[in-house]
Structures are given as C-alpha cells and as structure tokens.
Short mmCIF file of C-alpha atoms and ligand atoms in Angstrom, two decimals:
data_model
loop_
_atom_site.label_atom_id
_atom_site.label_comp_id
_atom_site.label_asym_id
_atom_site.label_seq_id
_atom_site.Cartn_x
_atom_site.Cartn_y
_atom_site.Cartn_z
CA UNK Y 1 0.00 0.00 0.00
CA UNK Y 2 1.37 3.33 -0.80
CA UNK Y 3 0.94 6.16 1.79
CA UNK Y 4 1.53 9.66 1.83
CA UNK Y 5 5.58 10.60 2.12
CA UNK Y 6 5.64 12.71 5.20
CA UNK Y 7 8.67 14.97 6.59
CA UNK Y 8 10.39 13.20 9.57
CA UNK Y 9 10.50 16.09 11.38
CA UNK Y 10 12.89 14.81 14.19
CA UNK Y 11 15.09 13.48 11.98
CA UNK Y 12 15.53 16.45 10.00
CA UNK Y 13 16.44 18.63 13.30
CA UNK Y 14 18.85 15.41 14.29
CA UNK Y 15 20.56 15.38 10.96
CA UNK Y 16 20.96 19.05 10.98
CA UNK Y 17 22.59 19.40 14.45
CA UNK Y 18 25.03 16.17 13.45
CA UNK Y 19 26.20 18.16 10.71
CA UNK Y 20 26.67 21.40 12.90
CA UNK Y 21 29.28 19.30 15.14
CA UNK Y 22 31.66 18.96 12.00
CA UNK Y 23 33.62 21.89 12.21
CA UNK Y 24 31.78 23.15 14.80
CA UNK Y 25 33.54 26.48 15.81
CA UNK Y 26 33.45 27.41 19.83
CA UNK Y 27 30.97 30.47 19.32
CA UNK Y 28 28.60 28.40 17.65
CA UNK Y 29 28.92 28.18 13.99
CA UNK Y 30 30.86 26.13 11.80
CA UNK Y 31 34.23 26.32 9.80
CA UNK Y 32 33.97 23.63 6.89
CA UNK Y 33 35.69 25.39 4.23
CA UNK Y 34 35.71 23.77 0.64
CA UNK Y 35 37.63 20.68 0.11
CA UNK Y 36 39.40 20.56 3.61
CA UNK Y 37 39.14 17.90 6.31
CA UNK Y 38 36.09 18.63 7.54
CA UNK Y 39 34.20 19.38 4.17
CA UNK Y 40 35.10 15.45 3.56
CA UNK Y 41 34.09 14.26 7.27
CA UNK Y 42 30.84 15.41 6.05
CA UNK Y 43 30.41 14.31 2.80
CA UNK Y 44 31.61 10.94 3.93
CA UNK Y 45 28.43 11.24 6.75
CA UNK Y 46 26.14 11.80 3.91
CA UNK Y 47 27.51 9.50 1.75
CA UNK Y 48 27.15 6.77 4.75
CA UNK Y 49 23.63 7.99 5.58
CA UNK Y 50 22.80 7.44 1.73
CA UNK Y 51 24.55 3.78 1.65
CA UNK Y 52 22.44 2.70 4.48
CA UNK Y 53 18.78 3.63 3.36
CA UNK Y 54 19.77 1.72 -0.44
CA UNK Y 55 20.77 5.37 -2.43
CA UNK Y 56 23.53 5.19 -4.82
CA UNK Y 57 26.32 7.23 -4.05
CA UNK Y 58 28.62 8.85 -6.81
CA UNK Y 59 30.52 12.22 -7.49
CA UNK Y 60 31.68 13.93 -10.83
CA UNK Y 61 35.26 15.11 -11.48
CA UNK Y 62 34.96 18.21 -9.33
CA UNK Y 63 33.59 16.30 -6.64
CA UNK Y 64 29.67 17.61 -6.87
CA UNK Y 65 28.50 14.80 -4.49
CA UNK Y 66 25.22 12.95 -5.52
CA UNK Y 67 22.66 10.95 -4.06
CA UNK Y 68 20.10 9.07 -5.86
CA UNK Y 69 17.07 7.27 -5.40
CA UNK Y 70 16.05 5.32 -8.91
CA UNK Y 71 12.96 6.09 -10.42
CA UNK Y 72 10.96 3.26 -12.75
CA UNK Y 73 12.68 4.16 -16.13
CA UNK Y 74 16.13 4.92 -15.82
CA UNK Y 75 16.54 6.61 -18.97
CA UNK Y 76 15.11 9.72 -17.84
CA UNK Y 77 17.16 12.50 -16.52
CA UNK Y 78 16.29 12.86 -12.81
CA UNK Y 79 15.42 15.58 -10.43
CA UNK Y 80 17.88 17.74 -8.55
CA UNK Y 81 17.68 19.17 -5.41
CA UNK Y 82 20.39 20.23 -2.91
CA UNK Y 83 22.69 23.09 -2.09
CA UNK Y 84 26.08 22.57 -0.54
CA UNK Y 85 28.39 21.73 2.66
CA UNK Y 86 31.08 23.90 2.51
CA UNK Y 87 30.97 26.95 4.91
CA UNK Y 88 32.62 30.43 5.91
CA UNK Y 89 35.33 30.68 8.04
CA UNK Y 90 33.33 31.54 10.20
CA UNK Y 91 29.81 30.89 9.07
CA UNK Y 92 26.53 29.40 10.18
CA UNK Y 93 25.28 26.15 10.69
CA UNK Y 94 22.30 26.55 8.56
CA UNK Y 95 24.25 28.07 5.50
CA UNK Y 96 24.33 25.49 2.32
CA UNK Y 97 24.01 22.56 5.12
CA UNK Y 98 20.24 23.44 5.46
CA UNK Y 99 19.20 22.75 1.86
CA UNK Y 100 21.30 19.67 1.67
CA UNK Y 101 19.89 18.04 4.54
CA UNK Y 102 16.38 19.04 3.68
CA UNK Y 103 17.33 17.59 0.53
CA UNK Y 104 18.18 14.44 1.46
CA UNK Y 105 14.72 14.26 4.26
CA UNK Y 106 13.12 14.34 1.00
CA UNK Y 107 14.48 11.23 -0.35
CA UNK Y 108 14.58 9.49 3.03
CA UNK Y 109 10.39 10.60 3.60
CA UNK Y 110 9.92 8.87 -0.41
CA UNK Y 111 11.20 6.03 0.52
CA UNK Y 112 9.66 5.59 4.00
CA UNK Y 113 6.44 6.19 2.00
CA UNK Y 114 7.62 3.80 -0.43
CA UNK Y 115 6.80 5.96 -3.36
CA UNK Y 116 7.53 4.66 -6.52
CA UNK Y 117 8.60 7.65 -8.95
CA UNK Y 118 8.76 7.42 -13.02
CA UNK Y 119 12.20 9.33 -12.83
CA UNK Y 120 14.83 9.16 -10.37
CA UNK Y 121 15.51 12.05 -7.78
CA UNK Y 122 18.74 12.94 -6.98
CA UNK Y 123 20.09 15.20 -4.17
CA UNK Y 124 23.45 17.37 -4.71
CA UNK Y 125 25.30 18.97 -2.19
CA UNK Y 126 27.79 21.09 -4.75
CA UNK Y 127 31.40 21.55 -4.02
CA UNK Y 128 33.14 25.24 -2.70
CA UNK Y 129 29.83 27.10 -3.05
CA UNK Y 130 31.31 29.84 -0.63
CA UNK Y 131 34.46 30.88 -2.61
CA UNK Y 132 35.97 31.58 0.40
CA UNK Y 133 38.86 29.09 0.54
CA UNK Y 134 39.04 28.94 -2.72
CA UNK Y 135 37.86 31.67 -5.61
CA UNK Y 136 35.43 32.00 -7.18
CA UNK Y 137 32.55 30.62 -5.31
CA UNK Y 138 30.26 28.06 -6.83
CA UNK Y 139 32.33 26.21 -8.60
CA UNK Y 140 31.14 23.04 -8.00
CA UNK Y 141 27.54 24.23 -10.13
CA UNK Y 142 29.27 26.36 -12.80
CA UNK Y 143 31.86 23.22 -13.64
CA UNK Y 144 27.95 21.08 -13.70
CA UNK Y 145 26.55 23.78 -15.54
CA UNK Y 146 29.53 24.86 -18.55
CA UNK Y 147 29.45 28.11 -16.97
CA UNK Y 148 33.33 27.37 -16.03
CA UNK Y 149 36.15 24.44 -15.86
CA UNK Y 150 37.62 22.65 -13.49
CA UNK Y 151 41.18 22.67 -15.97
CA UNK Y 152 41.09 26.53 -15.25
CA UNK Y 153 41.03 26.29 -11.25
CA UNK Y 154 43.54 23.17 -10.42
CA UNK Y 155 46.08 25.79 -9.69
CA UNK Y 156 44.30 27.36 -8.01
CA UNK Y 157 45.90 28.13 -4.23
CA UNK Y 158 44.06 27.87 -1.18
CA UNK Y 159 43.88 31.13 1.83
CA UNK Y 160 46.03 28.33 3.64
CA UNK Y 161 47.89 27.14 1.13
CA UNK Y 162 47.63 23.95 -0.75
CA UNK Y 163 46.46 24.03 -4.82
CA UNK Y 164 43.18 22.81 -5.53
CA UNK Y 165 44.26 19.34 -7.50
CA UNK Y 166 45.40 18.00 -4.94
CA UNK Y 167 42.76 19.29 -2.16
CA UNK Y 168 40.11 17.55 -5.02
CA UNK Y 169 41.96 14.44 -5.84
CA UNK Y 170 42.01 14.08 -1.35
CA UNK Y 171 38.95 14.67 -1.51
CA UNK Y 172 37.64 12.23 -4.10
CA UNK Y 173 40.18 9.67 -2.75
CA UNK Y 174 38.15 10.13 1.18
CA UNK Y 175 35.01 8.56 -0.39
CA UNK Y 176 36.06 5.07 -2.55
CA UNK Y 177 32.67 3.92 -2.39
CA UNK Y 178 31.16 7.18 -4.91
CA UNK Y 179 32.38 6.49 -8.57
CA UNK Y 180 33.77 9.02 -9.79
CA UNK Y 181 31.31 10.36 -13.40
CA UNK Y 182 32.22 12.91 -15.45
CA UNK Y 183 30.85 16.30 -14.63
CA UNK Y 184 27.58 17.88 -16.36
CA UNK Y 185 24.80 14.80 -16.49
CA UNK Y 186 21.35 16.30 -17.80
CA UNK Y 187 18.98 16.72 -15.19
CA UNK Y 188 15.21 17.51 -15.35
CA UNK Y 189 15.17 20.39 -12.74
CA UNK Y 190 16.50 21.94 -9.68
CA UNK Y 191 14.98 22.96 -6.57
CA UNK Y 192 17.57 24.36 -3.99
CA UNK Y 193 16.06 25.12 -0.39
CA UNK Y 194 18.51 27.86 1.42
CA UNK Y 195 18.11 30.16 4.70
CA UNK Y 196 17.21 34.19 3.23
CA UNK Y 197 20.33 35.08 4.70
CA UNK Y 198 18.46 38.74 4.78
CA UNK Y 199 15.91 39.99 6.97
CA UNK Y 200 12.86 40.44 4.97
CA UNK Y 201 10.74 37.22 5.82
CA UNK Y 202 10.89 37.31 9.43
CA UNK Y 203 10.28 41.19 9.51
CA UNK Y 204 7.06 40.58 7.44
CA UNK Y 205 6.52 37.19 9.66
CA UNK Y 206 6.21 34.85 6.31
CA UNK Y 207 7.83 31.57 6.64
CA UNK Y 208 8.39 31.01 2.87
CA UNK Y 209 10.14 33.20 0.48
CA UNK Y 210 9.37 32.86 -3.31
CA UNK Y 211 13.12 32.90 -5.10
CA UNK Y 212 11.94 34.17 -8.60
CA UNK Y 213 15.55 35.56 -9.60
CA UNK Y 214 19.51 35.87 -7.90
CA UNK Y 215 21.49 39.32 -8.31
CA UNK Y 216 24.49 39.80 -10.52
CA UNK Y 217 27.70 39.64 -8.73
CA UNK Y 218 31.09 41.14 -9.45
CA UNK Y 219 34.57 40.15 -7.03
CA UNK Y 220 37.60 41.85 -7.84
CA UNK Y 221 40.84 41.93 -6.51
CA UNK Y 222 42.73 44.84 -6.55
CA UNK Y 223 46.75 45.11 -5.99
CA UNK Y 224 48.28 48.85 -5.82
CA UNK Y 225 52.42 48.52 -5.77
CA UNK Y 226 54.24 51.23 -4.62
CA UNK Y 227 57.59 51.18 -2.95
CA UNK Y 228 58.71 50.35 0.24
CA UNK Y 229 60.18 53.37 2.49
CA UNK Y 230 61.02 54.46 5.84
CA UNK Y 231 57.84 55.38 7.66
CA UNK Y 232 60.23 58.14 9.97
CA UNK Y 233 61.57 59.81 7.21
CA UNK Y 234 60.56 60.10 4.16
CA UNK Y 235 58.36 62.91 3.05
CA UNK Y 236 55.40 63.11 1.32
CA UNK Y 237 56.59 63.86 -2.51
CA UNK Y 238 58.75 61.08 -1.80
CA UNK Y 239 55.96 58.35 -0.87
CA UNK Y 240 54.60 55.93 -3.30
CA UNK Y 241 52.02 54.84 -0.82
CA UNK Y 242 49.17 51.86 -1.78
CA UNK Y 243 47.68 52.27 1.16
CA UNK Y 244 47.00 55.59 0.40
CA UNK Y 245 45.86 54.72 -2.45
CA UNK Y 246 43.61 51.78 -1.19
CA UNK Y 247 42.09 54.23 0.93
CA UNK Y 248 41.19 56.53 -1.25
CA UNK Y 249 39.63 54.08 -2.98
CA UNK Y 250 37.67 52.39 -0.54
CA UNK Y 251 35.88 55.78 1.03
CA UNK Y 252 35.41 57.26 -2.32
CA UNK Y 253 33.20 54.09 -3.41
CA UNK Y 254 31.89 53.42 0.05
CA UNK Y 255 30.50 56.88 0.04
CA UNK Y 256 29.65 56.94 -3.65
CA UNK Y 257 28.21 53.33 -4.66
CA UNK Y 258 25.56 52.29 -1.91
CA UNK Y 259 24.26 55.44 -0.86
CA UNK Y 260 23.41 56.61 -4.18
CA UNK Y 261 21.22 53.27 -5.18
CA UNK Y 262 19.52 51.55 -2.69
CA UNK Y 263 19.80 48.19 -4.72
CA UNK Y 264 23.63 48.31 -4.84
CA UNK Y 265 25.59 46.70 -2.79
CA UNK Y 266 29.30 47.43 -1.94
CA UNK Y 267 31.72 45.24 -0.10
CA UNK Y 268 35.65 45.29 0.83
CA UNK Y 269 36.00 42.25 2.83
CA UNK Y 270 40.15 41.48 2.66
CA UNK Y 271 42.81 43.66 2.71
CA UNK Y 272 46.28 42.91 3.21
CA UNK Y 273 49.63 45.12 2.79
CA UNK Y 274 53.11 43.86 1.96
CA UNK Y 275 55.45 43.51 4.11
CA UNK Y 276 53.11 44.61 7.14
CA UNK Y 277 55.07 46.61 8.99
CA UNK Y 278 54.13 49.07 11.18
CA UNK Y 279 56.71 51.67 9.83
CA UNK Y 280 57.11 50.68 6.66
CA UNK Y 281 55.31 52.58 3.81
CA UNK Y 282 53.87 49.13 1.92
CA UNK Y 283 55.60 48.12 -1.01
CA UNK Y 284 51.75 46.52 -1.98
CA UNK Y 285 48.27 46.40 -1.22
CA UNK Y 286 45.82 43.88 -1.97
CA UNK Y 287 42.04 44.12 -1.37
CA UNK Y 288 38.86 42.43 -2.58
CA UNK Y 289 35.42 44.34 -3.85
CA UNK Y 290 32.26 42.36 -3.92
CA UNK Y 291 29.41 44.25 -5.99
CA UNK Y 292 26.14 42.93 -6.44
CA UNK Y 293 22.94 44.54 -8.09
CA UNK Y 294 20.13 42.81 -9.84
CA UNK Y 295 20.79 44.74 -13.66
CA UNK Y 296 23.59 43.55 -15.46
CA UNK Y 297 24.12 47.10 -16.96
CA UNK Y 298 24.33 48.68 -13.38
CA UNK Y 299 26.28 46.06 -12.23
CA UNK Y 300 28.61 46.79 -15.28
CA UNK Y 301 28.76 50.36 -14.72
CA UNK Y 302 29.24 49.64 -11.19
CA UNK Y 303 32.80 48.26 -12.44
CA UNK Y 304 33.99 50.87 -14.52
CA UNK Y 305 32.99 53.09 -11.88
CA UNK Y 306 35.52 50.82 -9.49
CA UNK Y 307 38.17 50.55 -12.13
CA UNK Y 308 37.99 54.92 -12.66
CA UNK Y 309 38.41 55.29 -9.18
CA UNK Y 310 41.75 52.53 -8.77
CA UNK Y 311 43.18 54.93 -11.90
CA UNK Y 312 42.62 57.96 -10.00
CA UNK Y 313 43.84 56.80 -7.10
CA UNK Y 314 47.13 55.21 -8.52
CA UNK Y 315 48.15 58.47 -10.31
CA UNK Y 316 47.56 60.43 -7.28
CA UNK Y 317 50.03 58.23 -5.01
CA UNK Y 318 52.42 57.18 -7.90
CA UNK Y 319 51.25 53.54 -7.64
CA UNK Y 320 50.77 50.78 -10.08
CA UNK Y 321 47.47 49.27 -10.22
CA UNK Y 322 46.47 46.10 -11.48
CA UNK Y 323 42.88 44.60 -11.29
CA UNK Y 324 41.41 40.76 -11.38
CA UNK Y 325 38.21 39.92 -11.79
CA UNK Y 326 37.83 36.79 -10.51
CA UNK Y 327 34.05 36.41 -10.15
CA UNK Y 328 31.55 37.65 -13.02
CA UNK Y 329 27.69 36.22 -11.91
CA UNK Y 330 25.69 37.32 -14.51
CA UNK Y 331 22.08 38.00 -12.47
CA UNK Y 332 19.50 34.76 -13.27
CA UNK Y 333 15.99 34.69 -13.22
CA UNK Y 334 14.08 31.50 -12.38
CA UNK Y 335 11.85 29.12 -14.14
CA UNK Y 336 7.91 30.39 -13.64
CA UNK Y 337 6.90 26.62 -13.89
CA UNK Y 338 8.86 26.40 -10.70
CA UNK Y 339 8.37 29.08 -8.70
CA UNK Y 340 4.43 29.02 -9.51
CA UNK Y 341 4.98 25.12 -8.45
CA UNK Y 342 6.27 26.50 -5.04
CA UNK Y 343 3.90 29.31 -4.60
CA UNK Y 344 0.76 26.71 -5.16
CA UNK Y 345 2.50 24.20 -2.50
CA UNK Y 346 2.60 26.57 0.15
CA UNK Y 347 -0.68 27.82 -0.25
CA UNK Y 348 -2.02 24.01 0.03
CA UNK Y 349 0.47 23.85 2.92
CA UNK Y 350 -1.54 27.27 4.40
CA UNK Y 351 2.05 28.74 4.11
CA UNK Y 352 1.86 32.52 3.39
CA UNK Y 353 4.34 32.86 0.94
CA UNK Y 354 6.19 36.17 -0.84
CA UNK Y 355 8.09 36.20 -3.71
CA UNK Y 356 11.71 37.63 -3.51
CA UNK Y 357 15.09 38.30 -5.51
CA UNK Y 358 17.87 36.74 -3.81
CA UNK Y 359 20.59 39.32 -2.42
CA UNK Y 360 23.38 36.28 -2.06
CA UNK Y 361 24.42 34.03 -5.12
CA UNK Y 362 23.73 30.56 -5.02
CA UNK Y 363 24.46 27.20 -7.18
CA UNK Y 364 21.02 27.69 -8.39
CA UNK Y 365 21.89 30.81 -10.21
CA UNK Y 366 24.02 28.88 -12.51
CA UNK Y 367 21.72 25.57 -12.80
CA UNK Y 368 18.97 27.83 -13.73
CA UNK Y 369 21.12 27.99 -17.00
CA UNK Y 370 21.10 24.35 -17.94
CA UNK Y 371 17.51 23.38 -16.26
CA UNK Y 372 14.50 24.98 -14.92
CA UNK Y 373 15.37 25.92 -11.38
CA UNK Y 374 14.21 27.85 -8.08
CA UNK Y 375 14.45 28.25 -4.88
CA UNK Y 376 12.85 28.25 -1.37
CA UNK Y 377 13.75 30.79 1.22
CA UNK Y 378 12.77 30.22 4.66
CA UNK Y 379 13.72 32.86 7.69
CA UNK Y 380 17.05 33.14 9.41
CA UNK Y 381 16.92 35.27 13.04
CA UNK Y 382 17.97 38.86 12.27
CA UNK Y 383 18.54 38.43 9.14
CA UNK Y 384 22.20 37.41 9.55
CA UNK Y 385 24.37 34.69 8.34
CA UNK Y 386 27.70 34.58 7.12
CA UNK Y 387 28.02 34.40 10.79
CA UNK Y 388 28.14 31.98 13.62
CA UNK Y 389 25.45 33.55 15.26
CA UNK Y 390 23.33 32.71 12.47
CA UNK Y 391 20.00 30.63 13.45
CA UNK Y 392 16.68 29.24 11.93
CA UNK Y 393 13.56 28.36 14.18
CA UNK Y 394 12.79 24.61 14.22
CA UNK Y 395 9.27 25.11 12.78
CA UNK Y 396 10.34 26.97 9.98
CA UNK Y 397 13.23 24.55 8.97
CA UNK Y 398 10.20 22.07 9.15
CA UNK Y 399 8.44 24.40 7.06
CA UNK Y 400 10.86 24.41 4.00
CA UNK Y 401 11.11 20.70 4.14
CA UNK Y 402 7.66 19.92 3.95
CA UNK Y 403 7.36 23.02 1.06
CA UNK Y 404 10.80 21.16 -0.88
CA UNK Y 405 8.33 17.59 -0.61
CA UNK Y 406 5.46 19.07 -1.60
CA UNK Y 407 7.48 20.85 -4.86
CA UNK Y 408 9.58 17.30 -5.56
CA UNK Y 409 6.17 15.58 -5.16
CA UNK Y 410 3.82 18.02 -8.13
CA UNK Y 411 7.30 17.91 -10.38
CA UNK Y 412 7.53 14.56 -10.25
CA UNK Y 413 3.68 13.73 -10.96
CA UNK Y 414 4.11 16.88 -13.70
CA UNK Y 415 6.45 14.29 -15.71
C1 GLV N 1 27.29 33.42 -1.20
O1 GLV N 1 27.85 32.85 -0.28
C2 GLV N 1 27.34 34.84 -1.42
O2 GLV N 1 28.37 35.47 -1.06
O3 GLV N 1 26.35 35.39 -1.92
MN1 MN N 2 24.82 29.09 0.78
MN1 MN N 3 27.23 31.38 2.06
#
C-alpha cells in the first residue's frame, strides 16, 4: 500500500545538528571550508547515511556529491535538489548545510512512503559554493553547468595554502565507495532550499520566500604597488604609498556606490599590505570588492565606476594598479513553472508565501542555466548569516522541508 511521504521532522532537526558538530567552531557556527578535512568528514556522513537507506552514491570530477534514489525508467534524466556543505570561516550552521539536509529528508520521507517515482531524484550537495577558501565561489555548479572548468582552477591556491588538485583528488580519494562520473549529467530540474540570509521574511513574519531571480555579482581583486620606504623619514613627494591609495579608494566608493542606489551593494571584505610593517610605507596592497545589483548594466557600470576610481587613485600616489576579476555572476531569473509550483504548494500547505530576488548568489543561479530551477527561502533570526550567530527556528526549517516535498512531489507527478 502506498501512503503519503511525510517529513520526519525529528530526523531532519537530528541530521541538521550532526552536521553542525563537523567543524563546529566554539561560538557556535561552523568552519567547513571547501575541500578541507572537515568538508570530507561530512560528505563521507552523507555519503554513509545514503549507503544505508539503499541510495547510490557517486561524485563527478569536481567532486559535486550525488545521491540518488532510482525512479521506474532509468533513462530519464532525474530531479535535482540540494545546495552545498562547505561553509565560511566563520559561518553558520544553517548556510548550504540546510538545503542539503532538507534535501536528502526528501528522499529518506519517499522512501519511507515507499513511493515509486517514473524518474529518479537525486540530491546534490555542490562543491566550494562559498568561494571563500578557494575563488570564485560556486564552482562546483558552474563546472555542472559549462558556466566554467575545473582545468582553469587546479592551480588554483588555497587562503592556507595547498592548490586545488590536490585538495580535489584528497577529496575524491576520502570517499572510494562514490564512482567518480564525469561532470555535467542532464537533469530535469533543480529545486535548492537555502536560509534568506536577509531579513525580509521574518520582519514581514512569512515563513516562505518565493526565489523568482539571484542578483548579478562582481569580485575583484585589486593590488596597488608602490615602494617600500622608511615610515620616519621620508616625506610626502617622496611616498609611493598603496595604502594611500587603497584608501582613497575604498571611502570614495563606500560613500559613492551604496548610498546613491539603494539596490547596490558594496563590499571590501580582505585587505592585506606587503610587508606589514608598522613603519614601513607598503611596497603593496591587496584588497577584494564584492558588488552585487540585480541589472547587469548597473552592475557593469558599477565596475567601470571601481576601475575609474583605482586609476585615479594610482596616479595620485604614484602607484601601479592592477585589477582581477575573478568572479563575473551574470544576475539569473528562475523558471515560472517552478516558482508558480512553489507558490501553489505553500498555499495548500496554508504557508503565506512572498516572492523575492535573492541578495546572495547561489548554485542555483548557474543551474537555472542548464535546467529549470528555483528556490525556497525560509527565515534566518535577524537576518544574519555569514556568521556563527546565524539561526533558523525549528518550525520553519520544518516548514521548508515539507514546502521542498510538496514541490519534488507536483514535479515529479508533472512528468
Ligand atoms: C554566497 O555565499 C554569497 O556570497 O552570496
Ligand atoms: Mn549558501
Ligand atoms: Mn554562504
């Protein structure tokens, strides 16, 4: 007899608060960055998790970790849904981990409910989503998607030090039992299930946000080189100074850029001088920008607007400037099958529901190019993450489950 699939509620909170102890950090949060040990404690937990309930397990060349649950005719391409495992520094438990686990629930509530499905569902959890350990961020999705290549990131070099080839070949290596595919197998849809990360749906108390489309976003690195010089005594004329110039640049966007467009958004979040000294003029200084608005062309003129001000800035302190761009996220708007599939659920779930642009990126906004995708937001407290303070209530993690089941459930019976 086939019955309803149901969220297992308790086993949803369990599993979430088993992943929170890997790389648990003392204030809280978590510190699984992309790739290292911990990032393959928990895949390996997943993976085990999968093994036990019958899933196959396998992973593509860039590690994307899969789990799937066959469907009746293996020929079609199956669902996705998922998000990742990799975390900030310092980041949240709920981050990337949330999706994934809810993910997984999914599967685990079909086949307590022993549905039988035509085509097979398969949860992802993508690898380095964050960017932080390693840049860009999402590579995992854009390697799945064409929208970049693993060949191009292999040298890549970690914040603490070791290249990415060998980080991903450990990492493949920690879990035998997942064959190792090629990346970029066609897929039927994606539904990813992530915390806001923004403060909107709990100040307007609705548990379910409507993802209908993801901002652009723009990272740059910027390196002025000037010359090293006694701090004591050398005058002004004299002074090739980068951190001058960095300066200059920083407060002339940070006053310019945000407060003249409510929808941009401007962030410097690393800076580091060479040789960091405290008297010594630097000889170089490095710092990141992260822009983000939801037009491409303002986005676009948001650049130029960056790279006139590093040009200013270098000619007034006699520096050198040179400027990466090592993260160009196009912005993405979602499928309308899907998000009108989502909207519908939650009103038979008597979910109030808004729909919403997503501030952060996510591996969704480069799936969307290959598949029909959305997303599900539910409320994080105060709107914060990228933080170890960050939290989600119990009911509305609950929530976004049963809303992901409901979704998987009308996609699956839509063919
Ligand atoms: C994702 O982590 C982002 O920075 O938006
Ligand atoms: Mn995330
Ligand atoms: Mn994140």
């Amino acid at each position: 007899m086939n019955i309803k699939p149901e969220v297992n509620a308790a086993r949803l909170l369990a599993s979430v608060a088993d992943f929170a102890a890997i790389g648990a950090t003392p204030a809280g949060g978590v510190n699984r960055q992309a790739l290292g040990v911990e990032d393959r404690i928990a895949r390996r937990l997943l993976a085990e998790r999968a093994l036990a309930r019958g899933f196959t397990v396998f992973q593509d060349e860039i590690a994307n970790l899969f789990i799937r649950r066959e469907g009746k005719d293996a020929s079609l391409p199956p669902l996705l849904i998922g998000s990742h495992l990799d975390s900030q520094p310092t980041g949240g438990r709920f981050d990337g981990a949330l999706g994934t686990l809810s993910a997984f629930e999914v599967l685990e509530a079909l086949a307590d409910a022993g549905t039988e499905t035509d085509r097979a569902v398969e949860v992802v959890a993508f690898t380095n989503e964050e960017g932080s350990r390693y840049s860009p961020g999402c590579m995992g999705s854009m390697a799945f998607s064409g929208a970049g290549k693993l060949a191009d990131w292999q040298t890549t070099h970690a914040t603490d030090g070791p290249v990415l080839a060998d980080e991903l070949a450990a990492t493949l290596a920690a879990l035998p039992e997942a064959a190792v595919r090629p990346i970029g197998h066609a897929i039927s849809a994606f539904v990813e299930l992530h915390i806001e990360q923004g403060p909107i749906l709990e100040r307007e108390n609705v548990p379910i946000g409507v993802v209908t489309a993801v901002q652009g976003t723009k990272w740059l690195e910027i390196v002025f080189s000037g010359e090293a010089a006694h701090a004591g005594t050398t005058p002004l004329e004299f002074r090739k100074d980068p951190m001058s110039a960095a300066a200059m640049v920083i407060a002339s966007l940070q006053s310019a850029i945000m407060p003249a467009d409510p929808q941009a958004r401007l962030t410097i979040g690393r800076i580091a001088a060479e040789p960091g000294s405290i008297n010594v003029i630097p000889s170089s200084v490095t710092f990141t920008v992260d822009i983000r608005h939801p037009d491409a062309e303002t986005l676009a003129a948001m650049e130029r607007h960056v790279r006139q001000e590093c040009e200013t800035a270098s000619r007034h302190w006699h520096c050198d400037v040179a400027i990466n761009r090592r993260v160009d996220m196009a912005p993405a708007q979602f499928a309308s099958s899907i998000t009108e599939t989502i909207a519908d659920t939650c009103a038979a779930l008597d979910l109030k529901s808004r729909p919403m642009v997503s501030g952060a990126f996510h591996d969704a906004l480069f799936v969307s190019r290959v598949a029909p995708t959305a997303m599900i937001f539910v409320p994080c407290r105060n709107g914060i993450s990228h933080n170890e303070a960050e939290f989600v209530s119990d009911a509305h993690m609950i929530s976004g489950a049963r809303v992901l089941l409901g979704v998987v459930g009308s996609l699956l019976l839509a063919g």
